[in-house]
Amino acid sequence: MPHNYPGRQLAVSKYQYDLFVIGAGSAGVRASRMSAQYGARVAIAEDLYLGGTCVNVGCVPKKLLMYAAHFEELFRDAVGFGWSIGNPVFDWVELIKNKDKEISRLNTIYNKLLDQSGVQIFPARASLIDAHTLNVDGEIVTARNILIATGGWPWVPQFPGCEHVITSNELFHLKQLPKRAVIVGGGYIATEFACILNGMGSEVKLIYRGDLFLRGFDRELREQLVEEMMKKGIDIQFNTEVARIDRCEGGLLIELGDGKQIESDCILYATGRQPRVEGLGLAAAGVICDPFGYVEVNDYFQTSVPNIYAIGDVIGRVELTPMALAQGMAVAKTLFQDTPSQVDTALVPTAIFTQPSVATVGLSEEEARANYADIAVFTTKFTQLKHTLAGNTEKTFMKLVVDKTTDRVLGAHMLGPDAAEIIQGLAVAMRAGATKAHFDSTLGIHPSAAEEFVTMRTATR
Ligand code: FAD
């Protein structure tokens, strides 16, 4: 789809707004604030919660729960360092109450940020009537440009008993911590919640129909994570499918494809997400979606209708908050700064907040082998200093994938505490074109785990 650049759009207009944004999640909030700062008359509609998925039922509450879950291990480890802790008790209700308080604080901040930028907020559901007209909870509103930033929603397959399962949305509001939890899925949300509930004391089973979770990530990294999660007591069953779920006296009864049965108190399905486009009026306005329902856009996030743009999870590219933010900036610059802008998707760093955590940037070993003639792989696996006195058997794993022809580092991968914090810095180096020689000539910070990334001298293969 060629980009039909509409030019700077701040001339006197017959429309009420220069930009109307549907959805106040990461993508919509960033686009509307930036556009307003560039002088555009902007409105935004949000029908659930300001801040969208990330703030309310995604990154933020997930990470808060992950912190809570990690204390269990820290209390145990503390004994090796001379502390007597007694018998720590975890209170789910207190955690959820405090988490909700923090999220409502963030909702207020988002409201203020939009307000102070001059963006008009409609706490309402919006849909398209045509390319320039919207129905906002019954009110007719016109806009020169429209931005679809409606995000996604959990997807659960239809099967007998599927009404008994919950998704990540509901998990954040459970009334009590389940004693036994079954998690179905193989993506980052499934693995993260398995570790969260396990850390809090639930008996956790993770069921995935594939042969190894986290498809697309480096295979060796995924295998190391399986080992660590199992060591922490999570029962992981690959190549396993759920046939049906029924209520039973003790809770819920899952029948697996091979006829085996599992009883559980809570079944969390983390089997993927779908774009939130139902009832949006896309067809009425002429906006084309792909066969999975994602809104089709060109490199400038313009849909099949030139004045309608779409960004964030609803376009189904890289479904992460920093990507949604970058796309929001790009659309604001394209429309109101005379600067048609794309978003570079090379070397996107990403993390999985499991226990231990995973973070990665660049190519997996498998991707590098498929695309480069000659690569070298450097790996290291060790016990962190802080685990020694604690008697904690958790291992940290690191890997660098290098193009032997140019010496460029193609991929950096880590499993271990603070992986996200460490890989974020390496991502900067890699975007600047760092070679293995740059890594080798960088002095380490001692004693740290991160220094291993600059001391891997001998290739593993
Ligand atoms: P959303 O944030 O979903 O916002 C869309 C908004 O539009 C919603 O508020 C919705 O209510 C509103 N809306 C929809 N339709 C309408 C309508 N018709 N009218 C009015 N309003 C409407 N990403 C990371 O980078 N790191 C993480 O650690 C991470 N963890 C995650 C954990 C979980 C459990 C989940 C589910 C997601 C996680 N993500 C994470 C992904 C991240 O949350 C999304 O990529 C990001 O929120 C996408 O932003 P968005 O603006 O496109 O959509």
Short mmCIF file of C-alpha atoms and ligand atoms in Angstrom, two decimals:
data_model
loop_
_atom_site.label_atom_id
_atom_site.label_comp_id
_atom_site.label_asym_id
_atom_site.label_seq_id
_atom_site.Cartn_x
_atom_site.Cartn_y
_atom_site.Cartn_z
CA MET A 1 0.00 0.00 0.00
CA PRO A 2 1.73 3.28 -1.02
CA HIS A 3 1.69 6.04 1.56
CA ASN A 4 -0.64 8.80 0.56
CA TYR A 5 0.91 11.54 2.68
CA PRO A 6 -1.78 14.08 3.50
CA GLY A 7 0.56 16.98 4.33
CA ARG A 8 0.55 19.14 7.45
CA GLN A 9 -3.01 19.16 8.68
CA LEU A 10 -3.57 22.14 10.86
CA ALA A 11 -5.42 24.37 8.40
CA VAL A 12 -8.91 25.71 9.20
CA SER A 13 -11.15 22.66 9.02
CA LYS A 14 -14.82 21.82 8.60
CA TYR A 15 -14.31 18.98 11.09
CA GLN A 16 -14.64 19.24 14.87
CA TYR A 17 -11.23 17.62 15.43
CA ASP A 18 -7.98 17.24 13.50
CA LEU A 19 -7.59 13.80 15.08
CA PHE A 20 -10.04 11.50 16.85
CA VAL A 21 -8.38 8.56 18.61
CA ILE A 22 -10.34 5.42 19.51
CA GLY A 23 -8.76 3.73 22.52
CA ALA A 24 -6.69 5.27 25.34
CA GLY A 25 -4.10 2.53 25.73
CA SER A 26 -0.34 2.89 25.29
CA ALA A 27 -0.70 3.63 21.56
CA GLY A 28 -3.68 5.99 21.64
CA VAL A 29 -2.53 8.06 24.61
CA ARG A 30 0.94 8.66 23.15
CA ALA A 31 -0.44 9.58 19.69
CA SER A 32 -3.06 11.95 21.08
CA ARG A 33 -0.72 13.74 23.51
CA MET A 34 1.99 14.23 20.90
CA SER A 35 -0.53 15.41 18.28
CA ALA A 36 -2.02 17.92 20.72
CA GLN A 37 1.47 19.16 21.58
CA TYR A 38 2.03 19.73 17.85
CA GLY A 39 -1.03 21.99 17.83
CA ALA A 40 -3.76 19.61 16.62
CA ARG A 41 -7.30 19.61 18.04
CA VAL A 42 -7.50 16.10 19.47
CA ALA A 43 -10.16 13.96 21.16
CA ILE A 44 -9.88 10.42 22.50
CA ALA A 45 -12.57 7.86 23.38
CA GLU A 46 -12.02 5.14 25.97
CA ASP A 47 -14.75 2.74 27.03
CA LEU A 48 -13.00 0.79 29.82
CA TYR A 49 -9.94 2.24 31.51
CA LEU A 50 -7.38 4.96 30.78
CA GLY A 51 -3.95 3.49 30.09
CA GLY A 52 -5.42 0.41 28.38
CA THR A 53 -4.14 -3.13 28.76
CA CYS A 54 -0.59 -2.32 29.90
CA VAL A 55 -1.63 -0.22 32.88
CA ASN A 56 -4.77 -2.09 33.92
CA VAL A 57 -4.46 -5.78 33.03
CA GLY A 58 -1.02 -6.16 31.47
CA CYS A 59 2.61 -5.13 32.01
CA VAL A 60 2.19 -3.06 35.18
CA PRO A 61 -0.02 -5.28 37.40
CA LYS A 62 1.77 -8.35 36.04
CA LYS A 63 5.15 -7.03 37.14
CA LEU A 64 3.76 -6.02 40.55
CA LEU A 65 2.49 -9.58 41.02
CA MET A 66 5.85 -10.92 39.86
CA TYR A 67 7.64 -8.85 42.51
CA ALA A 68 5.24 -10.21 45.12
CA ALA A 69 5.87 -13.79 44.00
CA HIS A 70 9.65 -13.42 44.17
CA PHE A 71 9.66 -12.64 47.91
CA GLU A 72 9.05 -16.28 48.74
CA GLU A 73 12.46 -17.21 47.31
CA LEU A 74 14.16 -14.17 48.86
CA PHE A 75 12.87 -15.13 52.33
CA ARG A 76 14.28 -18.64 51.87
CA ASP A 77 17.61 -17.35 50.55
CA ALA A 78 17.92 -14.85 53.42
CA VAL A 79 18.47 -17.68 55.90
CA GLY A 80 21.82 -18.51 54.27
CA PHE A 81 22.87 -14.90 54.90
CA GLY A 82 22.14 -15.16 58.60
CA TRP A 83 18.56 -13.91 58.76
CA SER A 84 15.81 -15.63 60.75
CA ILE A 85 12.53 -14.77 59.13
CA GLY A 86 10.07 -17.00 60.94
CA ASN A 87 7.22 -18.25 58.82
CA PRO A 88 6.30 -15.62 56.20
CA VAL A 89 2.60 -15.52 55.31
CA PHE A 90 1.30 -14.25 52.00
CA ASP A 91 -2.00 -12.34 51.77
CA TRP A 92 -3.44 -12.26 48.21
CA VAL A 93 -6.30 -9.93 49.16
CA GLU A 94 -3.87 -7.34 50.57
CA LEU A 95 -1.72 -7.54 47.43
CA ILE A 96 -4.68 -7.07 45.07
CA LYS A 97 -5.99 -4.18 47.17
CA ASN A 98 -2.61 -2.42 47.01
CA LYS A 99 -2.21 -3.20 43.32
CA ASP A 100 -5.66 -1.72 42.58
CA LYS A 101 -4.78 1.42 44.54
CA GLU A 102 -1.61 1.90 42.47
CA ILE A 103 -3.49 1.33 39.20
CA SER A 104 -6.15 3.81 40.11
CA ARG A 105 -3.34 6.31 40.85
CA LEU A 106 -1.95 5.66 37.37
CA ASN A 107 -5.43 6.08 35.80
CA THR A 108 -5.64 9.52 37.42
CA ILE A 109 -2.19 10.45 36.10
CA TYR A 110 -3.21 9.43 32.56
CA ASN A 111 -6.34 11.56 32.88
CA LYS A 112 -4.24 14.54 33.98
CA LEU A 113 -1.64 14.05 31.23
CA LEU A 114 -4.29 14.00 28.52
CA ASP A 115 -6.14 16.92 30.04
CA GLN A 116 -3.01 19.05 30.42
CA SER A 117 -2.10 18.34 26.78
CA GLY A 118 -5.48 19.71 25.73
CA VAL A 119 -6.89 16.36 24.57
CA GLN A 120 -10.66 16.07 25.03
CA ILE A 121 -11.52 12.78 26.72
CA PHE A 122 -14.76 10.93 25.93
CA PRO A 123 -15.29 8.14 28.51
CA ALA A 124 -17.32 6.32 25.88
CA ARG A 125 -17.36 3.65 23.23
CA ALA A 126 -16.69 4.96 19.72
CA SER A 127 -17.41 3.46 16.33
CA LEU A 128 -17.05 4.61 12.76
CA ILE A 129 -20.00 5.75 10.67
CA ASP A 130 -17.90 6.78 7.68
CA ALA A 131 -14.35 7.96 6.98
CA HIS A 132 -14.82 11.23 8.90
CA THR A 133 -17.78 10.58 11.22
CA LEU A 134 -17.96 8.70 14.49
CA ASN A 135 -20.68 7.59 16.85
CA VAL A 136 -19.41 8.24 20.38
CA ASP A 137 -21.99 6.67 22.69
CA GLY A 138 -24.78 8.22 20.58
CA GLU A 139 -23.05 11.56 19.94
CA ILE A 140 -22.05 12.27 16.34
CA VAL A 141 -18.50 13.62 16.07
CA THR A 142 -16.48 14.53 12.97
CA ALA A 143 -12.72 14.43 12.49
CA ARG A 144 -10.30 15.07 9.65
CA ASN A 145 -8.23 12.06 10.74
CA ILE A 146 -9.16 9.03 12.80
CA LEU A 147 -6.75 6.75 14.66
CA ILE A 148 -7.79 3.21 15.60
CA ALA A 149 -5.88 2.14 18.72
CA THR A 150 -8.33 -0.34 20.21
CA GLY A 151 -5.77 -2.97 21.21
CA GLY A 152 -6.52 -6.63 21.80
CA TRP A 153 -8.44 -9.01 24.01
CA PRO A 154 -7.67 -12.54 25.27
CA TRP A 155 -8.74 -15.35 22.94
CA VAL A 156 -9.99 -18.69 24.29
CA PRO A 157 -10.80 -21.62 21.98
CA GLN A 158 -14.35 -23.03 22.05
CA PHE A 159 -14.58 -26.53 23.58
CA PRO A 160 -16.81 -28.32 26.08
CA GLY A 161 -16.43 -26.56 29.42
CA CYS A 162 -14.56 -23.49 28.12
CA GLU A 163 -16.96 -21.31 30.17
CA HIS A 164 -15.15 -22.47 33.32
CA VAL A 165 -11.79 -20.97 32.41
CA ILE A 166 -10.46 -17.49 33.16
CA THR A 167 -8.04 -15.30 31.21
CA SER A 168 -5.31 -12.92 32.37
CA ASN A 169 -7.98 -10.18 32.60
CA GLU A 170 -9.79 -12.00 35.41
CA LEU A 171 -6.69 -13.31 37.15
CA PHE A 172 -5.85 -9.80 38.31
CA HIS A 173 -9.14 -9.66 40.21
CA LEU A 174 -9.44 -13.15 41.72
CA LYS A 175 -10.99 -13.07 45.19
CA GLN A 176 -8.44 -15.55 46.52
CA LEU A 177 -5.22 -17.26 45.52
CA PRO A 178 -6.08 -20.65 43.99
CA LYS A 179 -4.58 -23.61 45.84
CA ARG A 180 -4.21 -25.49 42.58
CA ALA A 181 -3.89 -23.74 39.21
CA VAL A 182 -3.66 -25.11 35.70
CA ILE A 183 -2.33 -22.75 33.05
CA VAL A 184 -2.90 -23.55 29.41
CA GLY A 185 -0.70 -21.92 26.77
CA GLY A 186 2.87 -21.55 25.65
CA GLY A 187 3.45 -17.82 25.27
CA TYR A 188 5.01 -15.29 27.60
CA ILE A 189 1.76 -14.67 29.49
CA ALA A 190 1.35 -18.40 30.29
CA THR A 191 4.94 -18.83 31.50
CA GLU A 192 4.88 -15.62 33.53
CA PHE A 193 1.65 -16.48 35.35
CA ALA A 194 2.89 -20.02 36.00
CA CYS A 195 5.89 -18.51 37.84
CA ILE A 196 3.80 -15.86 39.61
CA LEU A 197 1.28 -18.34 41.04
CA ASN A 198 4.01 -20.85 41.86
CA GLY A 199 5.96 -18.21 43.80
CA MET A 200 2.84 -17.29 45.78
CA GLY A 201 2.34 -20.88 46.82
CA SER A 202 -0.21 -22.32 44.37
CA GLU A 203 0.41 -25.81 43.05
CA VAL A 204 0.90 -25.05 39.34
CA LYS A 205 0.63 -27.19 36.22
CA LEU A 206 1.47 -25.69 32.84
CA ILE A 207 -0.05 -27.44 29.84
CA TYR A 208 1.00 -26.68 26.28
CA ARG A 209 0.11 -28.51 23.08
CA GLY A 210 3.50 -27.85 21.42
CA ASP A 211 6.80 -29.58 22.21
CA LEU A 212 8.40 -26.50 23.84
CA PHE A 213 6.98 -23.16 24.96
CA LEU A 214 7.99 -19.62 23.84
CA ARG A 215 8.16 -20.37 20.12
CA GLY A 216 10.34 -17.85 18.28
CA PHE A 217 12.82 -17.39 21.14
CA ASP A 218 16.25 -19.06 21.15
CA ARG A 219 15.72 -22.80 21.63
CA GLU A 220 18.54 -23.32 24.12
CA LEU A 221 17.23 -20.43 26.22
CA ARG A 222 13.74 -21.97 26.22
CA GLU A 223 15.16 -25.35 27.28
CA GLN A 224 17.11 -23.74 30.14
CA LEU A 225 13.93 -21.99 31.30
CA VAL A 226 12.02 -25.29 31.36
CA GLU A 227 14.73 -26.73 33.62
CA GLU A 228 14.63 -23.80 36.03
CA MET A 229 10.82 -23.64 36.19
CA MET A 230 10.62 -27.37 36.89
CA LYS A 231 13.27 -27.06 39.62
CA LYS A 232 11.05 -24.48 41.30
CA GLY A 233 8.21 -26.99 41.39
CA ILE A 234 6.10 -26.18 38.31
CA ASP A 235 4.73 -29.28 36.61
CA ILE A 236 5.18 -28.65 32.85
CA GLN A 237 3.41 -30.92 30.38
CA PHE A 238 4.20 -30.42 26.68
CA ASN A 239 2.41 -32.12 23.76
CA THR A 240 -0.74 -32.11 25.87
CA GLU A 241 -4.19 -30.84 24.96
CA VAL A 242 -7.32 -30.22 27.00
CA ALA A 243 -10.36 -32.16 25.73
CA ARG A 244 -13.04 -30.89 28.14
CA ILE A 245 -13.60 -29.29 31.53
CA ASP A 246 -16.40 -30.08 34.01
CA ARG A 247 -17.29 -28.92 37.48
CA CYS A 248 -16.57 -31.51 40.14
CA GLU A 249 -16.95 -31.68 43.90
CA GLY A 250 -13.44 -30.45 44.60
CA GLY A 251 -13.38 -27.74 41.91
CA LEU A 252 -12.84 -28.23 38.19
CA LEU A 253 -12.01 -31.45 36.40
CA ILE A 254 -9.88 -31.27 33.26
CA GLU A 255 -9.90 -34.18 30.86
CA LEU A 256 -6.80 -34.26 28.69
CA GLY A 257 -6.58 -35.50 25.10
CA ASP A 258 -5.07 -38.80 26.26
CA GLY A 259 -7.94 -39.38 28.73
CA LYS A 260 -5.96 -38.45 31.88
CA GLN A 261 -7.74 -36.22 34.38
CA ILE A 262 -6.53 -33.29 36.51
CA GLU A 263 -8.44 -31.53 39.28
CA SER A 264 -7.88 -27.83 39.77
CA ASP A 265 -9.33 -24.76 41.50
CA CYS A 266 -8.54 -22.36 38.70
CA ILE A 267 -7.81 -22.82 34.99
CA LEU A 268 -6.12 -19.91 33.26
CA TYR A 269 -6.16 -19.88 29.47
CA ALA A 270 -3.32 -17.83 27.97
CA THR A 271 -3.81 -19.07 24.43
CA GLY A 272 -3.36 -15.84 22.52
CA ARG A 273 -5.04 -12.50 21.92
CA GLN A 274 -7.24 -11.13 19.19
CA PRO A 275 -7.68 -7.58 17.85
CA ARG A 276 -10.54 -5.65 19.45
CA VAL A 277 -12.44 -4.62 16.32
CA GLU A 278 -15.96 -5.96 16.88
CA GLY A 279 -18.65 -3.32 16.36
CA LEU A 280 -16.07 -0.69 15.38
CA GLY A 281 -17.75 -0.02 12.02
CA LEU A 282 -14.56 -0.68 10.07
CA ALA A 283 -16.39 -2.10 7.07
CA ALA A 284 -18.78 0.89 6.98
CA ALA A 285 -15.79 3.21 6.69
CA GLY A 286 -14.01 0.97 4.17
CA VAL A 287 -11.14 -0.11 6.45
CA ILE A 288 -9.72 -3.48 5.42
CA CYS A 289 -8.66 -6.14 7.95
CA ASP A 290 -6.56 -9.26 7.38
CA PRO A 291 -8.13 -12.75 7.75
CA PHE A 292 -7.35 -12.71 11.52
CA GLY A 293 -9.15 -9.40 12.04
CA TYR A 294 -6.02 -7.22 12.40
CA VAL A 295 -6.33 -3.83 10.72
CA GLU A 296 -4.12 -3.68 7.63
CA VAL A 297 -1.78 -0.69 7.45
CA ASN A 298 1.14 0.47 5.33
CA ASP A 299 4.57 1.41 6.72
CA TYR A 300 3.13 4.75 7.91
CA PHE A 301 0.22 3.07 9.74
CA GLN A 302 -2.29 4.32 7.19
CA THR A 303 -5.24 1.96 6.57
CA SER A 304 -6.99 1.36 3.25
CA VAL A 305 -8.83 4.66 3.95
CA PRO A 306 -6.19 7.43 3.62
CA ASN A 307 -7.32 9.56 6.60
CA ILE A 308 -7.77 6.59 8.96
CA TYR A 309 -4.68 5.26 10.74
CA ALA A 310 -4.22 2.26 13.06
CA ILE A 311 -1.49 1.42 15.57
CA GLY A 312 -0.70 -0.84 18.53
CA ASP A 313 -1.94 -4.37 19.15
CA VAL A 314 -4.87 -3.91 16.76
CA ILE A 315 -2.47 -4.11 13.80
CA GLY A 316 -0.87 -7.29 15.19
CA ARG A 317 2.79 -6.52 14.50
CA VAL A 318 5.09 -6.46 17.55
CA GLU A 319 2.53 -6.49 20.40
CA LEU A 320 4.52 -4.69 23.09
CA THR A 321 4.01 -1.36 24.84
CA PRO A 322 7.25 0.31 23.66
CA MET A 323 6.28 -0.54 20.07
CA ALA A 324 2.78 0.94 20.58
CA LEU A 325 4.38 4.11 21.96
CA ALA A 326 6.81 4.39 19.04
CA GLN A 327 3.96 3.94 16.56
CA GLY A 328 1.95 6.64 18.36
CA MET A 329 4.86 9.08 18.00
CA ALA A 330 5.27 8.16 14.34
CA VAL A 331 1.63 8.90 13.47
CA ALA A 332 1.68 12.23 15.33
CA LYS A 333 4.83 13.27 13.42
CA THR A 334 3.41 12.09 10.10
CA LEU A 335 0.17 13.99 10.51
CA PHE A 336 1.19 17.14 12.33
CA GLN A 337 4.95 17.64 11.90
CA ASP A 338 5.41 17.35 8.14
CA THR A 339 7.56 14.27 8.83
CA PRO A 340 6.25 10.99 7.41
CA SER A 341 7.56 8.51 9.98
CA GLN A 342 7.99 4.74 10.14
CA VAL A 343 9.07 2.59 13.09
CA ASP A 344 12.25 0.53 12.87
CA THR A 345 11.52 -3.03 13.98
CA ALA A 346 15.13 -4.24 13.95
CA LEU A 347 16.66 -5.33 17.26
CA VAL A 348 13.57 -4.97 19.45
CA PRO A 349 14.64 -6.04 22.95
CA THR A 350 12.08 -8.01 24.92
CA ALA A 351 11.76 -9.73 28.28
CA ILE A 352 9.73 -12.48 29.87
CA PHE A 353 9.22 -11.89 33.57
CA THR A 354 9.38 -15.51 34.60
CA GLN A 355 11.31 -16.73 37.63
CA PRO A 356 14.19 -16.54 36.66
CA SER A 357 13.53 -13.93 34.01
CA VAL A 358 14.45 -14.09 30.34
CA ALA A 359 15.51 -11.24 28.07
CA THR A 360 16.68 -11.20 24.53
CA VAL A 361 17.63 -8.91 21.66
CA GLY A 362 18.42 -9.78 18.06
CA LEU A 363 18.58 -13.15 16.39
CA SER A 364 18.22 -16.55 18.03
CA GLU A 365 20.90 -19.10 17.17
CA GLU A 366 18.40 -20.83 14.84
CA GLU A 367 17.56 -17.57 12.99
CA ALA A 368 21.26 -16.68 12.67
CA ARG A 369 22.10 -20.14 11.27
CA ALA A 370 19.33 -19.78 8.70
CA ASN A 371 20.46 -16.33 7.55
CA TYR A 372 24.25 -16.19 7.95
CA ALA A 373 26.90 -18.41 6.36
CA ASP A 374 29.24 -18.60 9.34
CA ILE A 375 28.33 -17.86 12.94
CA ALA A 376 29.98 -18.36 16.30
CA VAL A 377 27.99 -19.03 19.46
CA PHE A 378 29.28 -18.13 22.93
CA THR A 379 27.47 -19.46 25.99
CA THR A 380 27.98 -19.52 29.72
CA LYS A 381 25.98 -21.13 32.52
CA PHE A 382 26.81 -20.45 36.16
CA THR A 383 25.51 -20.02 39.69
CA GLN A 384 25.28 -16.38 40.73
CA LEU A 385 27.34 -15.31 43.73
CA LYS A 386 24.23 -14.33 45.67
CA HIS A 387 22.89 -17.88 45.33
CA THR A 388 25.97 -19.52 46.84
CA LEU A 389 25.42 -18.84 50.54
CA ALA A 390 21.70 -19.38 50.07
CA GLY A 391 22.20 -22.83 48.59
CA ASN A 392 19.92 -21.77 45.73
CA THR A 393 20.46 -24.11 42.75
CA GLU A 394 19.17 -21.62 40.15
CA LYS A 395 21.49 -21.25 37.16
CA THR A 396 22.04 -18.17 35.02
CA PHE A 397 22.49 -18.70 31.28
CA MET A 398 23.89 -16.22 28.73
CA LYS A 399 24.46 -16.47 25.03
CA LEU A 400 25.96 -14.32 22.28
CA VAL A 401 25.44 -15.11 18.61
CA VAL A 402 28.11 -13.58 16.35
CA ASP A 403 28.47 -13.24 12.58
CA LYS A 404 32.02 -14.52 11.98
CA THR A 405 32.35 -12.65 8.69
CA THR A 406 31.79 -9.17 10.16
CA ASP A 407 32.28 -9.95 13.89
CA ARG A 408 28.89 -8.21 14.51
CA VAL A 409 26.92 -9.45 17.51
CA LEU A 410 23.63 -10.65 16.04
CA GLY A 411 21.87 -11.83 19.19
CA ALA A 412 22.21 -11.56 22.97
CA HIS A 413 20.13 -13.79 25.24
CA MET A 414 19.93 -14.20 28.99
CA LEU A 415 18.10 -16.28 31.58
CA GLY A 416 18.67 -15.08 35.11
CA PRO A 417 17.90 -12.37 37.66
CA ASP A 418 17.59 -8.85 36.18
CA ALA A 419 17.89 -10.15 32.60
CA ALA A 420 15.71 -7.28 31.32
CA GLU A 421 17.88 -4.66 33.01
CA ILE A 422 21.06 -6.13 31.50
CA ILE A 423 19.79 -6.80 27.98
CA GLN A 424 18.37 -3.26 27.67
CA GLY A 425 21.95 -1.90 27.73
CA LEU A 426 23.23 -4.51 25.30
CA ALA A 427 20.42 -3.55 22.90
CA VAL A 428 21.87 -0.02 22.70
CA ALA A 429 25.32 -1.43 21.94
CA MET A 430 23.93 -3.74 19.27
CA ARG A 431 21.94 -0.97 17.60
CA ALA A 432 25.20 0.98 17.46
CA GLY A 433 26.71 -1.97 15.58
CA ALA A 434 28.76 -3.55 18.37
CA THR A 435 31.12 -6.34 17.36
CA LYS A 436 32.34 -9.21 19.50
CA ALA A 437 35.67 -7.35 19.68
CA HIS A 438 33.83 -4.39 21.30
CA PHE A 439 32.36 -6.76 23.89
CA ASP A 440 35.81 -8.31 24.50
CA SER A 441 37.53 -4.94 24.94
CA THR A 442 34.89 -3.69 27.42
CA LEU A 443 35.91 -4.07 31.05
CA GLY A 444 33.49 -5.91 33.27
CA ILE A 445 31.89 -4.60 36.44
CA HIS A 446 33.10 -6.94 39.14
CA PRO A 447 31.60 -8.80 40.84
CA SER A 448 28.43 -8.88 38.75
CA ALA A 449 26.57 -11.37 36.59
CA ALA A 450 26.51 -8.93 33.67
CA GLU A 451 30.33 -9.01 33.39
CA GLU A 452 30.01 -12.52 31.93
CA PHE A 453 28.73 -10.90 28.72
CA VAL A 454 32.18 -9.32 28.20
CA THR A 455 34.27 -12.27 29.33
CA MET A 456 33.01 -15.08 27.07
CA ARG A 457 36.23 -15.68 25.12
CA THR A 458 35.94 -19.18 23.70
CA ALA A 459 33.16 -20.10 21.29
CA THR A 460 30.91 -22.94 22.46
CA ARG A 461 30.25 -23.89 18.81
P1 FAD B 1 -4.46 -1.39 24.64
O1 FAD B 1 -3.50 -1.05 25.69
O2 FAD B 1 -5.20 -2.67 24.74
O3 FAD B 1 -5.48 -0.17 24.55
C1 FAD B 1 -6.63 -0.18 23.77
C2 FAD B 1 -7.70 0.60 24.48
O4 FAD B 1 -8.78 0.83 23.58
C3 FAD B 1 -8.29 -0.16 25.66
O5 FAD B 1 -8.20 0.65 26.82
C4 FAD B 1 -9.73 -0.42 25.27
O6 FAD B 1 -10.62 -0.38 26.36
C5 FAD B 1 -9.99 0.73 24.29
N1 FAD B 1 -11.06 0.47 23.32
C6 FAD B 1 -11.20 -0.62 22.52
N2 FAD B 1 -12.26 -0.47 21.70
C7 FAD B 1 -12.80 0.75 21.99
C8 FAD B 1 -13.89 1.49 21.46
N3 FAD B 1 -14.64 1.02 20.46
N4 FAD B 1 -14.17 2.71 22.00
C9 FAD B 1 -13.42 3.22 23.02
N5 FAD B 1 -12.36 2.57 23.53
C10 FAD B 1 -12.05 1.35 23.02
N6 FAD B 1 3.98 -5.47 26.81
C11 FAD B 1 5.25 -5.12 27.17
O7 FAD B 1 5.89 -4.35 26.47
N7 FAD B 1 5.81 -5.64 28.32
C12 FAD B 1 5.14 -6.49 29.14
O8 FAD B 1 5.67 -6.92 30.16
C13 FAD B 1 3.81 -6.84 28.79
N8 FAD B 1 3.09 -7.65 29.60
C14 FAD B 1 1.80 -7.95 29.27
C15 FAD B 1 1.07 -8.78 30.12
C16 FAD B 1 -0.22 -9.11 29.81
C17 FAD B 1 -0.99 -10.01 30.74
C18 FAD B 1 -0.83 -8.59 28.63
C19 FAD B 1 -2.24 -8.93 28.28
C20 FAD B 1 -0.13 -7.76 27.78
C21 FAD B 1 1.20 -7.43 28.09
N9 FAD B 1 1.97 -6.61 27.26
C22 FAD B 1 3.26 -6.30 27.59
C23 FAD B 1 1.43 -6.11 25.97
C24 FAD B 1 0.97 -4.64 26.09
O9 FAD B 1 0.08 -4.53 27.18
C25 FAD B 1 0.29 -4.22 24.79
O10 FAD B 1 1.18 -4.43 23.71
C26 FAD B 1 -0.11 -2.76 24.81
O11 FAD B 1 -0.97 -2.50 25.90
C27 FAD B 1 -0.81 -2.39 23.50
O12 FAD B 1 -1.29 -1.08 23.57
P2 FAD B 1 -2.51 -0.62 22.66
O13 FAD B 1 -2.67 0.85 22.95
O14 FAD B 1 -2.32 -1.07 21.28
O15 FAD B 1 -3.78 -1.42 23.21
#
